[in-house]
């Protein structure tokens, strides 16, 4: 067994009450990253973002999942579909970024595909006797929608998202997560390992200090609840107070009672969808490694539709976005410092706080995945 995997196996064999942070090698080892790509990102469901960002026929987004270029789009029948983003001619990639397309035109020789992946036309191919247009179509990739989220997987065997995440749906049923609209989505790339950013999200221990310039003052360590995690996710909750009105349940929201109306869920859905869900707004990160030392970040968010009829709805969105941008700058600073520190010779993992229970569960998940026999 390679060193990083062995060190992680030893690290997670300790009970939570005595546990330490993961060893530096799991963040810096190229071999370990290769195992993560093969055993995690090529096997589990990966979140692409929100379905309402792909509302109209032809709306598409592209991604690279464990090295595989993928298109996710809404076809003319209104169905969300994922397919290979690799041309069936001489294998160029097809679409880039996000946008709307009536058809998929290869940028190399203009073979053109319909939104269902079938080949519509190919210039100057009539003289090759072997070529038959109907033999060609972009291979499909599994794609599922759950509570407004879009997931894809390269695996034929991964259990359906709704089954894997049934307990999440139950926990937050009164938030009605499908009833939130995305108002922004951006991509970023930070100089840290993807797990450092994922773990940063999983604990609110850092809020009072790292976020002292923004939400730190709203977050009290003794109001954080960090239950043991489940197979497919972990979570913790914090309470916010009235000073951040848009985090509260809207007055018209009669679904939520008592402290639920000011409870924020921090959901970490493995491997890399991190959702902050308040009764008023949500934001999320979807993370993919970009080498050991960089992380590709999809960053989106928006408001509960309960807020959408207010006169100040637009002002609320703007306030939310400003706040989240400021919070993000703080997280970028903290997670890049962690990566720098853990890459140094003197780095050694210390003990975890009881507020870092989700981090412990995440380490168990990573370990279980990368120790599988075909890893
Ligand atoms: S590689 Fe796509 S048309 Fe030639
Ligand atoms: Fe943070």
mmCIF file of C-alpha atoms in Angstrom, residues 45-46 48 54 61 63 65 69-75 79-85 104 115-117 138-144 150-154:
data_model
loop_
_atom_site.group_PDB
_atom_site.id
_atom_site.type_symbol
_atom_site.label_atom_id
_atom_site.label_comp_id
_atom_site.label_asym_id
_atom_site.label_seq_id
_atom_site.Cartn_x
_atom_site.Cartn_y
_atom_site.Cartn_z
ATOM 1 C CA UNK A 45 -22.274 11.155 -8.152
ATOM 2 C CA UNK A 46 -20.835 14.580 -8.886
ATOM 3 C CA UNK A 48 -23.000 20.000 -11.633
ATOM 4 C CA UNK A 54 -30.433 24.894 -17.328
ATOM 5 C CA UNK A 61 -22.817 23.392 -19.135
ATOM 6 C CA UNK A 63 -17.303 19.854 -17.042
ATOM 7 C CA UNK A 65 -15.117 14.676 -14.309
ATOM 8 C CA UNK A 69 -15.170 15.802 -20.754
ATOM 9 C CA UNK A 70 -18.959 15.910 -20.287
ATOM 10 C CA UNK A 71 -21.829 18.081 -21.553
ATOM 11 C CA UNK A 72 -24.965 18.494 -19.455
ATOM 12 C CA UNK A 73 -27.894 20.071 -21.302
ATOM 13 C CA UNK A 74 -31.631 20.391 -21.518
ATOM 14 C CA UNK A 75 -32.839 18.788 -24.731
ATOM 15 C CA UNK A 79 -35.175 16.542 -20.344
ATOM 16 C CA UNK A 80 -31.833 17.037 -18.615
ATOM 17 C CA UNK A 81 -29.217 14.892 -20.305
ATOM 18 C CA UNK A 82 -25.510 14.305 -19.943
ATOM 19 C CA UNK A 83 -23.285 13.007 -22.709
ATOM 20 C CA UNK A 84 -19.677 12.761 -23.778
ATOM 21 C CA UNK A 85 -18.183 16.085 -24.871
ATOM 22 C CA UNK A 104 -23.544 20.891 -30.970
ATOM 23 C CA UNK A 115 -29.296 17.995 -28.587
ATOM 24 C CA UNK A 116 -30.187 14.323 -28.110
ATOM 25 C CA UNK A 117 -26.632 13.397 -29.159
ATOM 26 C CA UNK A 138 -22.556 10.972 -28.435
ATOM 27 C CA UNK A 139 -22.520 8.363 -25.662
ATOM 28 C CA UNK A 140 -24.812 9.202 -22.753
ATOM 29 C CA UNK A 141 -23.645 9.723 -19.212
ATOM 30 C CA UNK A 142 -25.969 9.050 -16.251
ATOM 31 C CA UNK A 143 -27.641 12.249 -15.068
ATOM 32 C CA UNK A 144 -30.197 12.666 -12.280
ATOM 33 C CA UNK A 150 -28.174 18.059 -11.082
ATOM 34 C CA UNK A 151 -25.801 15.138 -10.640
ATOM 35 C CA UNK A 152 -23.804 13.074 -13.120
ATOM 36 C CA UNK A 153 -21.793 9.901 -12.682
ATOM 37 C CA UNK A 154 -19.444 7.863 -14.848
#
